[in-house]
XYZ file of C-alpha atoms in Angstrom:
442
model
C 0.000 0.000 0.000
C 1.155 3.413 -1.295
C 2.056 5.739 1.349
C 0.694 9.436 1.282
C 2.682 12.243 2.794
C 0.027 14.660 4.749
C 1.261 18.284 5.475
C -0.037 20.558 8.222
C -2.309 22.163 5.246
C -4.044 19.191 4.260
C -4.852 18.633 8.259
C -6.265 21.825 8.724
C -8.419 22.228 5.515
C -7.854 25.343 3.167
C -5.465 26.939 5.452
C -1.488 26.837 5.196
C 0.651 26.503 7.803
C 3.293 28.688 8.677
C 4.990 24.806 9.721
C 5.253 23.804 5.774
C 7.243 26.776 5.697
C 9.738 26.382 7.331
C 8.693 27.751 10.598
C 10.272 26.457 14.211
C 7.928 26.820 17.382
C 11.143 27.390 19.573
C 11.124 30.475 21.281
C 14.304 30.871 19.399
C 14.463 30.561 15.939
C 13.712 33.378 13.922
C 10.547 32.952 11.674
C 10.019 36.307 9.798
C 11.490 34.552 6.232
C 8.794 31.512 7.362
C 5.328 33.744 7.904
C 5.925 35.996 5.048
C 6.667 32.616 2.759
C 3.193 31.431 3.513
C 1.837 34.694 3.531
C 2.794 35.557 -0.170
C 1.482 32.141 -1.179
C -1.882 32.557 0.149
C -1.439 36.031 -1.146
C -1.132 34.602 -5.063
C -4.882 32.096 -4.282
C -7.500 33.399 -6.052
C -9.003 35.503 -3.915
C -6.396 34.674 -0.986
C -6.340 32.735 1.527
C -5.496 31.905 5.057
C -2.515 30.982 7.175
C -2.364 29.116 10.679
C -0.255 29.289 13.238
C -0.217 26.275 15.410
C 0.758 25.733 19.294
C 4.305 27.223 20.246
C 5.852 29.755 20.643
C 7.731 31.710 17.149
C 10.200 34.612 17.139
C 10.111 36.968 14.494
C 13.135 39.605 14.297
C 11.981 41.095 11.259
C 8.772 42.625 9.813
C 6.356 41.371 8.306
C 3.912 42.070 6.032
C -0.024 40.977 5.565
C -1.061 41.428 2.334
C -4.554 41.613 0.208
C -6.951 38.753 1.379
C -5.345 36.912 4.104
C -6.255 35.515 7.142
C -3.308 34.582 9.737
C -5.163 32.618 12.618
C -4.261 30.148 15.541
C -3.243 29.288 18.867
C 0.497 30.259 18.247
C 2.806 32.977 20.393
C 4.394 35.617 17.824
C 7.279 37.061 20.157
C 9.563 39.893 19.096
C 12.598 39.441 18.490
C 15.860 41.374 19.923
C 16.782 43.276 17.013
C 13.174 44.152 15.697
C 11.745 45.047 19.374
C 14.786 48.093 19.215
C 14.647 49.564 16.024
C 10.907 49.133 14.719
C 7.623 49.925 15.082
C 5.001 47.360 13.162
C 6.617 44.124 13.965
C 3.160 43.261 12.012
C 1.975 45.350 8.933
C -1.243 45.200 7.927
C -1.370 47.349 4.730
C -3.288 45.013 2.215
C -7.177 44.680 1.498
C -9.094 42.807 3.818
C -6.343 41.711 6.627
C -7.830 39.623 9.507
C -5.500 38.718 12.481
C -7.329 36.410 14.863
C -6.514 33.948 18.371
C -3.057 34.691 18.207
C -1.266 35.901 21.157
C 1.658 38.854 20.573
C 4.662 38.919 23.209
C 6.211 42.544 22.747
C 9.253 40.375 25.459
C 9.878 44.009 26.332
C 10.118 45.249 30.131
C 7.991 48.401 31.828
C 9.850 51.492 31.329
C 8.851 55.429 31.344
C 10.824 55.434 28.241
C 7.504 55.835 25.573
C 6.071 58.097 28.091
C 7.864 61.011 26.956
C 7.485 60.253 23.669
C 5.260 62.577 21.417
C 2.308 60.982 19.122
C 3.531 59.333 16.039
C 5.161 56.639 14.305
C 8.066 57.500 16.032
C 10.655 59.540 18.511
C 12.710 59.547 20.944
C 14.548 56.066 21.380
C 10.929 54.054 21.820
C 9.799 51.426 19.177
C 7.753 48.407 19.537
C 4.045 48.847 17.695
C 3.297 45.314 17.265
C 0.372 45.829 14.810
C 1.012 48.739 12.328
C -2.091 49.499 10.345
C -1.307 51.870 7.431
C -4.117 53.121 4.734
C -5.760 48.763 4.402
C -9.376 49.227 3.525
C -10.426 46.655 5.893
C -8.736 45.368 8.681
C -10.202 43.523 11.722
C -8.330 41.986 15.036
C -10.143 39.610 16.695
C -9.628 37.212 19.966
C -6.073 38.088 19.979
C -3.684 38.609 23.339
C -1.326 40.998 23.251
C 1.561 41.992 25.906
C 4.941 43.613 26.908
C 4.403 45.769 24.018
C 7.057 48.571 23.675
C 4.671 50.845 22.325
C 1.214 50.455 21.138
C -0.602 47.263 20.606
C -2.553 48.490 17.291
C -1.552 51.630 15.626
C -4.175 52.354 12.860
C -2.781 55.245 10.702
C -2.314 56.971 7.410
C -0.140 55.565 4.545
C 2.855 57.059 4.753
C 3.391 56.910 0.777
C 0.145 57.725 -0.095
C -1.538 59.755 2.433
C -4.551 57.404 2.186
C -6.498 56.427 5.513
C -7.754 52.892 6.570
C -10.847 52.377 5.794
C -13.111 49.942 8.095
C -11.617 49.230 11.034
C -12.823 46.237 13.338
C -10.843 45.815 17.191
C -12.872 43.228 19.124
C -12.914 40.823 21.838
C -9.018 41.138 22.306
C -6.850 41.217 25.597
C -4.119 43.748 25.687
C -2.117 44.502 28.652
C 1.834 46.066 29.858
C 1.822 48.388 26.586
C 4.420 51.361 27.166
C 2.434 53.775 25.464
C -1.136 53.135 24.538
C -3.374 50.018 23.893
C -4.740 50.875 20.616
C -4.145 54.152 18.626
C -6.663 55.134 15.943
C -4.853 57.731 13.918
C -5.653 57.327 10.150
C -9.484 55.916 9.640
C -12.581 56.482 8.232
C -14.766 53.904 10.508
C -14.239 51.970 13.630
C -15.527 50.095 16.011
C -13.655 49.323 19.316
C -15.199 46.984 21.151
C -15.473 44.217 23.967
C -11.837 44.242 24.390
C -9.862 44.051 28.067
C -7.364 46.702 28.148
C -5.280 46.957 31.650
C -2.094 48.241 32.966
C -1.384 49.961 29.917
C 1.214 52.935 30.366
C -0.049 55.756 29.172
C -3.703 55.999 27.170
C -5.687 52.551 26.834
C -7.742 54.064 23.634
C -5.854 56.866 21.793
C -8.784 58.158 19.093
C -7.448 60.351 16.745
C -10.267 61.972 14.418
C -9.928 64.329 11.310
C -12.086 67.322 10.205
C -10.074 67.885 6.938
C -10.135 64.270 5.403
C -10.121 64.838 0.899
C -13.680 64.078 0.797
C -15.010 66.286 3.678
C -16.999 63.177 4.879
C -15.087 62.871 8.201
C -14.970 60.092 10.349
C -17.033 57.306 12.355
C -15.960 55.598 15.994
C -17.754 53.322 18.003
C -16.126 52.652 21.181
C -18.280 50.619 22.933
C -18.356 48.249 25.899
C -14.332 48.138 26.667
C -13.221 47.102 30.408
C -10.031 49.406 31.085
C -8.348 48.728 34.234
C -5.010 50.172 35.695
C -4.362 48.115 39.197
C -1.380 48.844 41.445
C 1.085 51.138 39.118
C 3.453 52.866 41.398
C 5.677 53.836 38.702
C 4.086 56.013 35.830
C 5.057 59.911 35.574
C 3.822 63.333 36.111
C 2.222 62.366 33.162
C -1.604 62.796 31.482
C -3.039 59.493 31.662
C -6.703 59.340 29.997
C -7.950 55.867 29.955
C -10.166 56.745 26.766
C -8.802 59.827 24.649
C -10.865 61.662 21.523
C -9.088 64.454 20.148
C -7.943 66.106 16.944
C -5.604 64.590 14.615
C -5.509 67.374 12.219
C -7.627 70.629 12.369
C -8.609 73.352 10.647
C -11.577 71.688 8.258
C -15.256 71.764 8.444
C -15.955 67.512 7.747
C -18.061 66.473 10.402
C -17.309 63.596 12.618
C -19.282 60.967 14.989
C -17.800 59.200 18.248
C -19.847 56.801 20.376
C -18.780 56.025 23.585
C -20.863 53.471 25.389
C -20.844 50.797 27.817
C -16.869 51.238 28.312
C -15.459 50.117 32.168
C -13.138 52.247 33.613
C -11.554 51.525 36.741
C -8.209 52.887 38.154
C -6.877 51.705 41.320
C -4.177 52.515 42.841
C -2.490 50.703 46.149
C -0.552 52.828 46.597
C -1.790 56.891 46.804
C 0.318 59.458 45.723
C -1.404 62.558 47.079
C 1.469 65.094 46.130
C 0.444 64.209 42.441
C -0.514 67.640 40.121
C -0.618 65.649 36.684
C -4.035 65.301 35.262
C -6.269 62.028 36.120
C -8.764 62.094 32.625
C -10.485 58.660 32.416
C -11.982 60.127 29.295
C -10.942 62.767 27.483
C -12.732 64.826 25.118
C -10.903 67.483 23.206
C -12.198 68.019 19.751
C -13.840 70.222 16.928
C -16.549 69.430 14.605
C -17.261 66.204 16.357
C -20.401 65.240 17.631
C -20.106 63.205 20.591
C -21.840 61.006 22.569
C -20.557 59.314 26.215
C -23.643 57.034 27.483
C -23.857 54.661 30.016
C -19.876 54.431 31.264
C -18.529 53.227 34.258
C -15.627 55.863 35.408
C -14.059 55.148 39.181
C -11.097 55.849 40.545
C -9.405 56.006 44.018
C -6.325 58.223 42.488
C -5.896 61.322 43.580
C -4.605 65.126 41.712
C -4.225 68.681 41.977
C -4.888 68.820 38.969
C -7.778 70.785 37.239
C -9.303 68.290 35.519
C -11.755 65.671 35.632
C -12.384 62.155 35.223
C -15.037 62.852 32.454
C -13.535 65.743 30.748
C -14.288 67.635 27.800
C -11.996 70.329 27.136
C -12.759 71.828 23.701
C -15.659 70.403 22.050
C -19.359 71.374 20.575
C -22.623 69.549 20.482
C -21.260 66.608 23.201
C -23.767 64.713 25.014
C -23.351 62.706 28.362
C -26.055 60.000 29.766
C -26.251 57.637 31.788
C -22.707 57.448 33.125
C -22.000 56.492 37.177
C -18.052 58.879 37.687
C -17.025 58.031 41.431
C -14.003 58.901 43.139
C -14.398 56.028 45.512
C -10.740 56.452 47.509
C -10.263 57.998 51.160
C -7.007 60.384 50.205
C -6.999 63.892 49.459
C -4.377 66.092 47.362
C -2.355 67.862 49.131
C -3.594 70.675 47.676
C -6.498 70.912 48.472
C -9.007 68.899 50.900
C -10.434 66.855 47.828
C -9.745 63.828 46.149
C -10.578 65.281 42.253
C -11.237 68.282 41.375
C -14.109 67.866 38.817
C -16.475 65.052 38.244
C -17.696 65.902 34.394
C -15.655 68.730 33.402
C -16.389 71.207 30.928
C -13.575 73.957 30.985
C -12.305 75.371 27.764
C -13.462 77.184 25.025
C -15.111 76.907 22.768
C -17.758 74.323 24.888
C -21.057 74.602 23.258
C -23.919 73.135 22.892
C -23.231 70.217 26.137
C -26.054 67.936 27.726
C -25.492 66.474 31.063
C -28.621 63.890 31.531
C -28.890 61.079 33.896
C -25.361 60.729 35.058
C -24.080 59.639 38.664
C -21.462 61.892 40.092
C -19.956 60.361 43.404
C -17.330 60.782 46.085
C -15.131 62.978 47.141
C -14.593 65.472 44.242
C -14.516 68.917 44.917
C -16.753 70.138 41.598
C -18.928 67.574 40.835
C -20.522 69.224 37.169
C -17.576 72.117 36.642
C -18.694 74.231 33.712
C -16.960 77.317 32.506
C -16.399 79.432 29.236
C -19.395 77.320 27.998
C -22.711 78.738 25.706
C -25.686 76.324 26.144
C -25.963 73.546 28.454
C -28.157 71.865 29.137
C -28.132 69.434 33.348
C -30.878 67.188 33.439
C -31.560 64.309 36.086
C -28.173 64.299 37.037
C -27.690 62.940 40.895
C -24.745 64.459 42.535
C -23.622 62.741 46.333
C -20.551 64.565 47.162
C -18.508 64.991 50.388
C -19.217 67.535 52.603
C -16.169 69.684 51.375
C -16.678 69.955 48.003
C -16.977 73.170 47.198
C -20.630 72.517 45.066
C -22.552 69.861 43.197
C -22.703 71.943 39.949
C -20.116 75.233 39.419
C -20.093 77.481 36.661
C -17.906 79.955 35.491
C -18.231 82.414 32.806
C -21.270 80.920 30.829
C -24.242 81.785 29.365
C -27.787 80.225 28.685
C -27.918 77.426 31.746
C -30.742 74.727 32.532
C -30.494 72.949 35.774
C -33.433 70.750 35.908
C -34.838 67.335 37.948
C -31.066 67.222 39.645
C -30.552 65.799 43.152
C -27.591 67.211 44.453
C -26.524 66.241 48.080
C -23.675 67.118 50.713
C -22.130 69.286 48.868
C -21.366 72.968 51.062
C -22.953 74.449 48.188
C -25.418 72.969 45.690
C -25.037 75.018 42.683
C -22.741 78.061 42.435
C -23.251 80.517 39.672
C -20.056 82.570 39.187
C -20.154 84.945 36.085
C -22.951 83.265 34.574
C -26.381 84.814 33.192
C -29.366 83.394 31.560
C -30.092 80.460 34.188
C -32.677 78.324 34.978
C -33.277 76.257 37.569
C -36.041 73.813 37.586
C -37.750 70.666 39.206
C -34.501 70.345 41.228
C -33.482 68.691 44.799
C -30.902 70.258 46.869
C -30.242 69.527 50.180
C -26.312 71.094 50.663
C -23.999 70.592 53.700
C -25.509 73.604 55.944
């Protein structure tokens, strides 16, 4: 009886294994020369293909690059290598139509340092490298069920072609765990949809969700974010910088156009702990960070608590530079016993709106808790609109809802408790109060 010799692709159906080329699950052995072999064969199917990546763990010390129609899935560890980990960012490129990268796990192998902290946005600068995933102008890419960790910089880095100037198109992050990243988790930069979401993002250095839009994209069409139902936890880091640290960051990318973008944030978990409290800390404690123009934005139903404490003036739901952004349905607690020492408060604003131009903000149905000093701070802001907010401060905070320097106010069906002053109009004209509860600190 004839003998048949079966290969790892005729065991796992239609998909080819990085094994038959060449590939050595060692830890060791560098692979780059082995995935990009299978990659560019798959590549040349009609209509592509996919590649697996079996138990074990593969070094790769040089990049490598997914092209148009491929799927690289499995159970496999893709670590960086020495050389690659210092001198590159996208160990990974995913720059082809329709790249899917799915159950893999991705070992940046690369220590906790305040290196990348310092480092500005970008591609590059300083002496920090390591983006594991570099997305740059695919029309489709999507990362699903993957792990990644020890990352030098980012985990994802979705961006603009640097050749070309042209902009990923749909972008899908899901169900992922990411964790120990130097700079930030995932970094949408170039784009023109995407949806973040269900992922578990902790311990990341600097921001967990860096979100990047653009009022002056070629068409005018701007762009479309979903970032929805993301746990983001930061346990027991003693060792980060004076340093801004927003959990969840939406700002500008490039300004000075009139395209018209839309960000969804919903559902997201954000939870900060720290064991250790450093109450002499001024740097600013943003869990999410608005800072935009010609964005429409909605934050709904969020989960924001922290026990750090700052000097800062800032808050944990802060939008600093932004029209037509509306908040609902979000519980922001400062649930720790230290005060700055500063000042006799933990935070100093709750949901924060503080720069100009702010118009055009509703405050419905959130949950402001704990000991922050401002619970609803609003200054240099033209219509806004506080409805059935509930506000349970300590009995120090200076009020439930401050404003500064505004114009055209509606308080209405609030319950605002403990605070020494319930609401405190300072500069402000055109106010209404309505339908209200106030019972402050006497």
């Amino acid at each position: 009886m004839a003998l048949t010799k079966v290969n790892t692709r005729m065991i796992d159906g239609d998909a080819t294994s990085v094994l038959d080329y060449g590939a050595v699950a060692d830890g060791t052995t560098d692979n780059s020369a082995a995935f990009q072999s299978a990659i560019d064969y798959v590549t040349g199917l009609t209509g592509g293909g996919s590649v697996y990546v079996p138990q074990g763990i593969y070094l790769i010390d040089a990049q490598v690059n997914l092209k148009d129609n491929v799927k690289v899935y499995g159970v496999g560890t893709i670590k960086a290598g020495a050389s690659i980990k210092d001198t590159s960012d996208g160990y990974f490129q995913a720059n082809g139509t329709d790249c899917l990268l799915e159950g893999l796990t991705f070992d940046g192998d690369t220590a906790r340092t305040q290196t990348c902290n310092f480092d500005p946005d970008g591609l590059s600068g300083g002496t920090c490298y390591g983006i594991f995933i570099l997305c740059q102008g695919s029309p489709k890419v999507e990362i699903r069920e993957c792990t990644f960790k020890n990352v030098g910089k980012d985990a994802v880095y979705v961006g603009f072609n640097t050749s070309t100037g042209e902009a990923c198109g749909d972008c899908l992050i899901t169900e992922n765990n990411i964790s120990e990243c130097h700079r930030s988790g995932i970094t949408l930069e170039g784009f023109r949809s995407a949806i973040v979401t269900n992922n578990i993002i902790t311990d990341i250095y600097e921001g967990s969700i860096d979100l990047e839009v653009d009022d002056k994209t070629p068409d005018n069409q701007g762009v479309n974010a979903i970032i929805s139902f993301n746990h983001i936890g930061v346990t027991n880091q003693t060792d980060r910088a004076d340093k801004n640290q927003q959990r969840i960051d939406v700002t500008n990318q490039e300004t000075g156009g009139d395209a018209i973008s839309n960000v969804v944030l919903q559902g997201n978990t954000i939870y900060d702990y720290w064991e250790t409290v450093d109450t002499a800390r001024t740097d600013g404690l943003e869990l999410i960070d608005i800072t935009t123009q010609n964005c429409r934005v909605t934050v709904q139903g969020n989960v924001l608590r922290t026990n750090a404490v700052t000097s800062s003036a800032s808050g944990l739901l802060n939008i600093n530079g932004g029209s037509y952004v509306q908040t609902g349905g979000n519980l922001v607690e400062y649930f720790g016993s230290d005060t700055s020492d500063s000042g006799t408060y933990g935070v100093l604003g709750g949901i924060m709106a503080t720069s100009t131009p702010n118009n055009y903000i509703t405050i419905g149905d959130d949950r402001v808790l704990g000991n922050i000093d401002r619970a609803v701070y609003i200054r240099n802001c033209d219509s806004v609109k506080i409805d059935g907010t509930i506000i349970k401060t300590a009995t120090t905070a200076l009020a439930g809802v401050y404003t500064d320097a505004c114009t055209n106010l509606i308080i209405t069906n609030c319950i605002i408790d403990d605070a020494s002053r319930a609401v405190y109009l300072k500069d402000t004209t055109t106010v209404m109060l309505q339908d209200s509860v106030f019972t402050p600190n006497a």
